[in-house]
PDB file of C-alpha atoms in Angstrom:
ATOM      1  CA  UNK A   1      25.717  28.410  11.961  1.00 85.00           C
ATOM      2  CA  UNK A   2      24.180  29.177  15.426  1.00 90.00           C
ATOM      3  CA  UNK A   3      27.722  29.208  17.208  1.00 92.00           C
ATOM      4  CA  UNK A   4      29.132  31.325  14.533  1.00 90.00           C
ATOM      5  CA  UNK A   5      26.399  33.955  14.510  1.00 91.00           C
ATOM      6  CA  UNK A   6      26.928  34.146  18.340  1.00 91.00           C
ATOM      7  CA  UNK A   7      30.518  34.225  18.012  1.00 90.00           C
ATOM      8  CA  UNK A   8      30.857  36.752  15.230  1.00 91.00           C
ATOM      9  CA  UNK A   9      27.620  39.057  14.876  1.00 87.00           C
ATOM     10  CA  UNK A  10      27.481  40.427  18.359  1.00 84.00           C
ATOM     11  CA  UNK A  11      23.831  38.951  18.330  1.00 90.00           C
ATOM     12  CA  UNK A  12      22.151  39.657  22.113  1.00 92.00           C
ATOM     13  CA  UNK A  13      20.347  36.219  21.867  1.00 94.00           C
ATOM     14  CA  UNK A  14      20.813  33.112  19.705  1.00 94.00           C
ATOM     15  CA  UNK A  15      18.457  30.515  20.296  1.00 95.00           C
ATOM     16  CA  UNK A  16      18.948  26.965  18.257  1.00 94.00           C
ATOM     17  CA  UNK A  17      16.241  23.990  18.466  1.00 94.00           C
ATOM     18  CA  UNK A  18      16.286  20.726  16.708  1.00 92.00           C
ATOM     19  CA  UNK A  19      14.117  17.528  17.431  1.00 90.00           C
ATOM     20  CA  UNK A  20      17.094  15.612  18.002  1.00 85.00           C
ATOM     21  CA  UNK A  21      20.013  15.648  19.899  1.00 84.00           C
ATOM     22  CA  UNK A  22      22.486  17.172  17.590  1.00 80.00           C
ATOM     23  CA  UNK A  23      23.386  20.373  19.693  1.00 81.00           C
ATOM     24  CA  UNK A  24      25.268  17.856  22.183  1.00 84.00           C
ATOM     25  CA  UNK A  25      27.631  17.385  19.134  1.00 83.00           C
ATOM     26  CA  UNK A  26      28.292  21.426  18.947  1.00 86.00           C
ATOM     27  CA  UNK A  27      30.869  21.971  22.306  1.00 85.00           C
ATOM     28  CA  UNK A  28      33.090  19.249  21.429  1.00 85.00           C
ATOM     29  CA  UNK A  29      33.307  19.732  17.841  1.00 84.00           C
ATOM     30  CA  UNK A  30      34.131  23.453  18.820  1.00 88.00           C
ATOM     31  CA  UNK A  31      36.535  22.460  20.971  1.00 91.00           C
ATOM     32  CA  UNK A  32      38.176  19.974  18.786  1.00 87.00           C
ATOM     33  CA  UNK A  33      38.021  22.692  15.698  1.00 88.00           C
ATOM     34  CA  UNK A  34      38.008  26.318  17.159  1.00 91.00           C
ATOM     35  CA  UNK A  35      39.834  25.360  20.577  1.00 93.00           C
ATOM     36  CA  UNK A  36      36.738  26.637  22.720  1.00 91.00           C
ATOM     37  CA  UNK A  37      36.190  25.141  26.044  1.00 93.00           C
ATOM     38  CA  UNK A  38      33.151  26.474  26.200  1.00 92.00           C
ATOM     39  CA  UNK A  39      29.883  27.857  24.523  1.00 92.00           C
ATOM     40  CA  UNK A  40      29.202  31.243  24.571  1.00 91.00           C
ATOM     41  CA  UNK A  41      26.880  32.515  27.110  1.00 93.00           C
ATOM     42  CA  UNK A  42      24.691  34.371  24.364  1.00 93.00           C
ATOM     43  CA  UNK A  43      23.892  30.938  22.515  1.00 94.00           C
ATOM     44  CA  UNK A  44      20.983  28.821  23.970  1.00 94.00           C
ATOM     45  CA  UNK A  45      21.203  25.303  21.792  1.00 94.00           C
ATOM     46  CA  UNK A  46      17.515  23.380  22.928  1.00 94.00           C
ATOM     47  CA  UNK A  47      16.041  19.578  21.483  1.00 93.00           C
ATOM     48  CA  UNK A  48      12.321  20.121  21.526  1.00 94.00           C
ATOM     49  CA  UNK A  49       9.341  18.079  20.047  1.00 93.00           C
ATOM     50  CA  UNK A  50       7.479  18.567  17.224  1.00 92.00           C
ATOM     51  CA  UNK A  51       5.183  20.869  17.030  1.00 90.00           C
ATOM     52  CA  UNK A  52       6.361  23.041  20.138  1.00 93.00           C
ATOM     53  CA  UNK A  53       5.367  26.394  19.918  1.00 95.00           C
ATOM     54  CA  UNK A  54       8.265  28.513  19.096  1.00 96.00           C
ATOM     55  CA  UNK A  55       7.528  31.604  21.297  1.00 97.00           C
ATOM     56  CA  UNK A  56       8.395  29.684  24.556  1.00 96.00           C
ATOM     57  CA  UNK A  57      11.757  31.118  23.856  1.00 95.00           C
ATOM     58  CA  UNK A  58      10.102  34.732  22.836  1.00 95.00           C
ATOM     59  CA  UNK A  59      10.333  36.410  19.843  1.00 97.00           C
ATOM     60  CA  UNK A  60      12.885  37.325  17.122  1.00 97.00           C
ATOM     61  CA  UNK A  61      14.373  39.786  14.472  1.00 97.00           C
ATOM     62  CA  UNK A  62      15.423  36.841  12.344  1.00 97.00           C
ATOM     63  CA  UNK A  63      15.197  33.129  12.300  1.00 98.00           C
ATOM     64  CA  UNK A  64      17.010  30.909   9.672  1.00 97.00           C
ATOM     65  CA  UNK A  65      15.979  27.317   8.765  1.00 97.00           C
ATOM     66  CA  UNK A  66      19.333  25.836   6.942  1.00 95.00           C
ATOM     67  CA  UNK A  67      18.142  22.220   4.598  1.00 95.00           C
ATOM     68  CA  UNK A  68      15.713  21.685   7.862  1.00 94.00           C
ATOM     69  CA  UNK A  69      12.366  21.912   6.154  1.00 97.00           C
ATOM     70  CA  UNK A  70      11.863  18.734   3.950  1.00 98.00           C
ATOM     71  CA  UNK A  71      12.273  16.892   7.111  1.00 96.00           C
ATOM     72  CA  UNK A  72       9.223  18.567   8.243  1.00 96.00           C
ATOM     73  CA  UNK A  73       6.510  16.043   8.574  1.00 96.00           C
ATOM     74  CA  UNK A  74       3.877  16.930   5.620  1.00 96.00           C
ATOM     75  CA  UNK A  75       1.154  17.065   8.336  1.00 96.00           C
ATOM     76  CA  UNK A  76       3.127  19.828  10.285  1.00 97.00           C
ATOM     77  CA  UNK A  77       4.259  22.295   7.774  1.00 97.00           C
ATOM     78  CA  UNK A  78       1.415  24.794   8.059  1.00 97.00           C
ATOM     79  CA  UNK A  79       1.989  24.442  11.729  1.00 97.00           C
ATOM     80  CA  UNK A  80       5.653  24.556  11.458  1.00 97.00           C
ATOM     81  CA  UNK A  81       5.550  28.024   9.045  1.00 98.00           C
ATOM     82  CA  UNK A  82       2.869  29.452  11.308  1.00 98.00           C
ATOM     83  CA  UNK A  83       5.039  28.842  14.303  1.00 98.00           C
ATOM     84  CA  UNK A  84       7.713  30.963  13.263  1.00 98.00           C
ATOM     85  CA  UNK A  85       6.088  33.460  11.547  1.00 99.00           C
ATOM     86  CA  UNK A  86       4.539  33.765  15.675  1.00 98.00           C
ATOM     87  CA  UNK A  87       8.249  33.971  16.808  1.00 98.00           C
ATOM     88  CA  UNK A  88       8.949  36.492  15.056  1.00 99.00           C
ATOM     89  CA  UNK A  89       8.898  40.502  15.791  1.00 98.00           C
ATOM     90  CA  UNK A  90       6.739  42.419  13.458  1.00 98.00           C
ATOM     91  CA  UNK A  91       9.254  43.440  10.236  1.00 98.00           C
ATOM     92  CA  UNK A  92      11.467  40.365  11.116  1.00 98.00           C
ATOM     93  CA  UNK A  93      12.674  38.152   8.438  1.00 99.00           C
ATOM     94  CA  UNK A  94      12.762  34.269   8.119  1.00 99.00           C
ATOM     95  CA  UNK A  95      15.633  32.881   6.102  1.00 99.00           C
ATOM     96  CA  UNK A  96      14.402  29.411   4.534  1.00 99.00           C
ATOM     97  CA  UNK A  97      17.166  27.155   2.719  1.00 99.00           C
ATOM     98  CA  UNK A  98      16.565  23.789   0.804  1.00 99.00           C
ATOM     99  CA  UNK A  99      19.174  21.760  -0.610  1.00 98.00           C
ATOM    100  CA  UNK A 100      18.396  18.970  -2.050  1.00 98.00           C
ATOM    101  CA  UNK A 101      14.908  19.277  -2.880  1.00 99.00           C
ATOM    102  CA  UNK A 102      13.330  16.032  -3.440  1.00 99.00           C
ATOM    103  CA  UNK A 103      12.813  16.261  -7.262  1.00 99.00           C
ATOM    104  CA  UNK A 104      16.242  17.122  -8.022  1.00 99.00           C
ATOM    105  CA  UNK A 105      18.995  14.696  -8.989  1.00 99.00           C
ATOM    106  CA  UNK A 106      20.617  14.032  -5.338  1.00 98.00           C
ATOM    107  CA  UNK A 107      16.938  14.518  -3.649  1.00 98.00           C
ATOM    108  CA  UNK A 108      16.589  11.152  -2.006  1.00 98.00           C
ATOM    109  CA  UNK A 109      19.637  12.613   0.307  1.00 97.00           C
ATOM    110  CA  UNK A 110      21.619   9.362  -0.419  1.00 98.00           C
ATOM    111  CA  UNK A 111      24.242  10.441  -3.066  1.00 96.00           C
ATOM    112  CA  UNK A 112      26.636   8.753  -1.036  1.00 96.00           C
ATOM    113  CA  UNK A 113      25.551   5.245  -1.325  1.00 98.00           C
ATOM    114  CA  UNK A 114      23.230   5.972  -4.473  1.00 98.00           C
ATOM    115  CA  UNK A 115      25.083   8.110  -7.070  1.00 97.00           C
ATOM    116  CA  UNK A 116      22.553   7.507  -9.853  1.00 97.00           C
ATOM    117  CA  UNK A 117      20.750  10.770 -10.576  1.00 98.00           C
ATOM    118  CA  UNK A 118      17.007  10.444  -9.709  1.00 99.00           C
ATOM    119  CA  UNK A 119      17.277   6.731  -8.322  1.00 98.00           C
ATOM    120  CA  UNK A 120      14.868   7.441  -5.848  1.00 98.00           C
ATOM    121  CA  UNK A 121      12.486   8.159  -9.020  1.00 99.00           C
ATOM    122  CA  UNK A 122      13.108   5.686 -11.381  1.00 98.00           C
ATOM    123  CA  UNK A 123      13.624   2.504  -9.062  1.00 98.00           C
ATOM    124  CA  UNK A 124      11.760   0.120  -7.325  1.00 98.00           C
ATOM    125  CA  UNK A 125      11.593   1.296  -3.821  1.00 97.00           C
ATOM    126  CA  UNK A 126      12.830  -1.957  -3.247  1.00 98.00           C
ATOM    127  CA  UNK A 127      15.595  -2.065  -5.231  1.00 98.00           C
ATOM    128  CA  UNK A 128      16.801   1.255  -3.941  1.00 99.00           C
ATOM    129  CA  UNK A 129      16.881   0.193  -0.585  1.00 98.00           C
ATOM    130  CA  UNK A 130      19.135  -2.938  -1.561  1.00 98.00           C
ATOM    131  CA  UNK A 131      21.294  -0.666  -3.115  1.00 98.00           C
ATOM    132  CA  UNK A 132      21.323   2.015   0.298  1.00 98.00           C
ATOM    133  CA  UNK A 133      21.908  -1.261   2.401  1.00 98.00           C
ATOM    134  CA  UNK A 134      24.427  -2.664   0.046  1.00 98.00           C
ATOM    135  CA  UNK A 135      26.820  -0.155  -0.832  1.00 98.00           C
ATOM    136  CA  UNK A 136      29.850   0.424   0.217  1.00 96.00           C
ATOM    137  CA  UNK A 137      31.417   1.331   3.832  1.00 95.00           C
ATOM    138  CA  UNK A 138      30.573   4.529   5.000  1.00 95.00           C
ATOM    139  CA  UNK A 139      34.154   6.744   4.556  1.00 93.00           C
ATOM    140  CA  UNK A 140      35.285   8.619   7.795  1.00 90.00           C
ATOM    141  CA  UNK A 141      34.700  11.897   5.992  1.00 91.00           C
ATOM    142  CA  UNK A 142      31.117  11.038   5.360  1.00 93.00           C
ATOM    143  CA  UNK A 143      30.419  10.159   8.421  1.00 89.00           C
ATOM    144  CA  UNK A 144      31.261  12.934  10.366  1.00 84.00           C
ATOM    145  CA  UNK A 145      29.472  14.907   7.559  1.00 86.00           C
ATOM    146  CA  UNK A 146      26.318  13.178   8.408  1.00 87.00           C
ATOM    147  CA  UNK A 147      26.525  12.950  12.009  1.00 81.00           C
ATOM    148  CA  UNK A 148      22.891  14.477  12.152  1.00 80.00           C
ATOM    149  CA  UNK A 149      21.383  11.640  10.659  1.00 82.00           C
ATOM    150  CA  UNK A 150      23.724   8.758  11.803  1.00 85.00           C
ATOM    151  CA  UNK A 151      24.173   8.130  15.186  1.00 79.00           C
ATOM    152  CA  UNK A 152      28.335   7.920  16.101  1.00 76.00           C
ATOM    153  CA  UNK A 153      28.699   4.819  17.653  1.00 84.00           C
ATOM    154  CA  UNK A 154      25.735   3.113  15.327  1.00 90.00           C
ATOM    155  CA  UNK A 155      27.371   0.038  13.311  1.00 94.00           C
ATOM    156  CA  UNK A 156      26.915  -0.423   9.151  1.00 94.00           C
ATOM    157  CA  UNK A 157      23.117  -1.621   9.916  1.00 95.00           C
ATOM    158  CA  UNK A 158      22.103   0.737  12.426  1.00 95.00           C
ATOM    159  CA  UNK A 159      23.647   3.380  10.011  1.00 96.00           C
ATOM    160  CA  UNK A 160      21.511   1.959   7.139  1.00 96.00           C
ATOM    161  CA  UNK A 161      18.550   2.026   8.928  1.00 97.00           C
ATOM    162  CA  UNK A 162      18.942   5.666   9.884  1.00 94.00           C
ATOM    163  CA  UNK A 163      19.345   6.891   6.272  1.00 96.00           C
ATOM    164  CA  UNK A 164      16.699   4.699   5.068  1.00 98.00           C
ATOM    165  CA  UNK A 165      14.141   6.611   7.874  1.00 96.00           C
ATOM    166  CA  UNK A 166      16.019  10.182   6.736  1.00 96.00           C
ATOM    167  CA  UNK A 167      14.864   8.774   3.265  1.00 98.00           C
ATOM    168  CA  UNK A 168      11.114   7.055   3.946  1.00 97.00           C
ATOM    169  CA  UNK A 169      10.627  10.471   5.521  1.00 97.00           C
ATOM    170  CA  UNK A 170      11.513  13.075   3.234  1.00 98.00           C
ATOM    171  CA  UNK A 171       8.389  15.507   2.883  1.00 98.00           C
ATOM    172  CA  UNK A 172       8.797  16.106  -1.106  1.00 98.00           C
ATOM    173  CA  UNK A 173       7.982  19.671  -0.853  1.00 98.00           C
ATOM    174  CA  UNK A 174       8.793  21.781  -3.980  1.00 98.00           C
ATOM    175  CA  UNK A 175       9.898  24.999  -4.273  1.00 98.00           C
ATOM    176  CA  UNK A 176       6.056  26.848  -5.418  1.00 98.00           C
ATOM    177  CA  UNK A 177       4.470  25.271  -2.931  1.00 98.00           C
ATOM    178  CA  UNK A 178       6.716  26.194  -0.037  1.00 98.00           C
ATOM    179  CA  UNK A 179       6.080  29.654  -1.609  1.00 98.00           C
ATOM    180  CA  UNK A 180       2.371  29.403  -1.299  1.00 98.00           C
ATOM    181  CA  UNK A 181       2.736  28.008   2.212  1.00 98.00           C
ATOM    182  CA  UNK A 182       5.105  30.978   3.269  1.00 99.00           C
ATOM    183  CA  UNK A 183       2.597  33.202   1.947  1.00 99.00           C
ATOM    184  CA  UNK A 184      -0.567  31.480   3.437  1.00 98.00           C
ATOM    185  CA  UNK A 185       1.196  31.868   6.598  1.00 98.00           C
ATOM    186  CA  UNK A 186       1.240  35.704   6.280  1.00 98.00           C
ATOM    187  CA  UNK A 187       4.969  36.364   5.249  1.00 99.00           C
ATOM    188  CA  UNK A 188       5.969  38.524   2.556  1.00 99.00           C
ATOM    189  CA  UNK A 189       8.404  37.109  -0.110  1.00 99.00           C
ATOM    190  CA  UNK A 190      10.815  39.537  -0.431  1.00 99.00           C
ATOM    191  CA  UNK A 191      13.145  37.178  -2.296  1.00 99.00           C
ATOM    192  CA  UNK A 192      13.207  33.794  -4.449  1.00 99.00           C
ATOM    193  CA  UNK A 193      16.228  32.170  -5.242  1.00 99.00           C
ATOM    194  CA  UNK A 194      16.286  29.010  -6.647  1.00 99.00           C
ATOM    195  CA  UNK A 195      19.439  27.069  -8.713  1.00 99.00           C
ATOM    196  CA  UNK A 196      18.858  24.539 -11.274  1.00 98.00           C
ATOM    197  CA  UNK A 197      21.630  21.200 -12.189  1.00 98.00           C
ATOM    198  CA  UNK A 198      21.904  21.341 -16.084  1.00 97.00           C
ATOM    199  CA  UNK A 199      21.476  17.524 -16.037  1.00 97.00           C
ATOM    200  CA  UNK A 200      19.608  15.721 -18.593  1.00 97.00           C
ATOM    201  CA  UNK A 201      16.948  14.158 -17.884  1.00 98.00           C
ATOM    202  CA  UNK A 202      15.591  10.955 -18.626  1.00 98.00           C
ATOM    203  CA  UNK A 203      13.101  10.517 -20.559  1.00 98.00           C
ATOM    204  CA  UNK A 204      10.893   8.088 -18.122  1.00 98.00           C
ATOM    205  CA  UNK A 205      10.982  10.966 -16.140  1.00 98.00           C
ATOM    206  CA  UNK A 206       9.954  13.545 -18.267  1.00 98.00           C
ATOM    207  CA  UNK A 207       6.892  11.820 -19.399  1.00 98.00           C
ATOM    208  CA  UNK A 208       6.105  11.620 -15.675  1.00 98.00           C
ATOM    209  CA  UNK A 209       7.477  15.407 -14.084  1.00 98.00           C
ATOM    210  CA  UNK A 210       7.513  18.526 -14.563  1.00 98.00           C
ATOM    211  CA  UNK A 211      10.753  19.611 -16.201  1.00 98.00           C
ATOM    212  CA  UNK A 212      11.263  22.710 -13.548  1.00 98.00           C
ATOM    213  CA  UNK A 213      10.408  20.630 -10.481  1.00 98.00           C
ATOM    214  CA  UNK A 214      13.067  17.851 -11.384  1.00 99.00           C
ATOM    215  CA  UNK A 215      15.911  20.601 -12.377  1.00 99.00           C
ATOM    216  CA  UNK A 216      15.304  22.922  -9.771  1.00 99.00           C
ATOM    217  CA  UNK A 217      17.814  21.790  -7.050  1.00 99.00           C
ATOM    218  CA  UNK A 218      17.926  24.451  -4.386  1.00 99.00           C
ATOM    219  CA  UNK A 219      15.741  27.014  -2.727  1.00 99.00           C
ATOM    220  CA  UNK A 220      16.214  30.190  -0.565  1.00 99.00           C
ATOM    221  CA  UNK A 221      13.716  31.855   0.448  1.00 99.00           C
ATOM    222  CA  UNK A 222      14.096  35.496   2.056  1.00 99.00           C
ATOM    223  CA  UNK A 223      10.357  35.963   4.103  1.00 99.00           C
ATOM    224  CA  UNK A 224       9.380  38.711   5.644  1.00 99.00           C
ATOM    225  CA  UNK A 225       6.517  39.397   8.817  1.00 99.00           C
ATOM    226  CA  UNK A 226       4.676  42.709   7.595  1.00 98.00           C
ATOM    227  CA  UNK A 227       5.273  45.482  10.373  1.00 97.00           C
ATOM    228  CA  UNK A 228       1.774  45.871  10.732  1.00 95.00           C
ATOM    229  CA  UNK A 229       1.117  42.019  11.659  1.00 88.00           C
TER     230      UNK A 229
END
């Protein structure tokens, strides 16, 4: 999405951070796909820790966060909203995405290997691991797909073990309570747009959920920094 805004939307400045080291995947994947030998010189791709303070690369009129926050360590979300609610220019907009969240059908993030709706809530942690670590070879397709989470030259085990920590550290945040964190943080909501699987639930997991959280399967949110912050 970052190369594509810089490539397309005559954007001054396009500045893309991750905590790993997935922006060393974007040149040749251009290359191989778009023909580009190189990046353009208005994109600035950056790995950083977590927790950095946003503004080291200055300020913005928009920043987008694309099925990036439930891998937001619990512990770091008010810091993580905060941060870019800093970053950004006064009447700027933050563009928040999740999809799966971790109540919905496909949350665990391993439909994949697991293709039983809500295995990650109705088995034995155990037992869905086995099942992660004992399903079939990972397709080609898949792979490449998932190239943020599994490491390219990592074998079947080493690929495992990857998705089990993208699993183990899932942040289970729901959609109202990423709405009360964007607005704790100072942002406006200027929209909420959420989509819902028309799967039927289990009953085990009625008695234990709340029917919205475990339907509701995306989230975008459209924040916005008041002009006078």
């Amino acid at each position: 999405m970052a190369l594509g805004t810089a490539l397309r939307k005559d954007a001054q400045r396009v500045v893309g951070v991750d905590i790993l080291d997935v922006h060393e995947q974007c040149l040749p994947i251009a290359r191989q796909q778009l023909g580009l030998q190189a990046l353009p010189e208005n994109l600035y791709l950056r790995k950083i820790s977590p927790g950095t303070a946003l503004t080291i690369y200055g300020t913005f009129d928009i920043i987008y966060s694309w099925s990036v926050f439930e891998h937001v360590a619990q512990d770091m979300l008010d810091r993580a909203m905060g941060s870019i609610f800093d970053a950004l220019n006064p009447g700027g907009h933050f563009f928040l995405q999740i999809s799966p969240l971790y109540y919905s059908p496909n949350g665990s993030h391993m439909m994949p290997w697991v293709t039983d709706p809500w295995a990650h809530l109705s088995m034995q942690a155990d037992v869905f691991r086995q099942r992660l670590f004992e399903a079939p070879p990972t397709s080609e397709k898949v792979r490449n797909e998932w190239a943020v989470y599994i490491p390219m030259e990592a074998n079947t085990a080493a690929e495992r073990d990857a998705l089990w920590e993208t699993y183990e550290t899932l942040n289970r945040v729901t959609a109202p309570q990423l709405c009360r964190l964007a607005l704790a943080s100072g942002f406006e909501i200027v929209r909420d747009y959420r989509t819902k699987v028309d799967t039927e639930i289990p009953q085990h997991l009625a008695d234990a959920y709340n029917r919205e959280t475990l339907l509701t399967e995306q989230v975008v949110l459209l924040l916005r920094k008041p002009a006078s912050a």
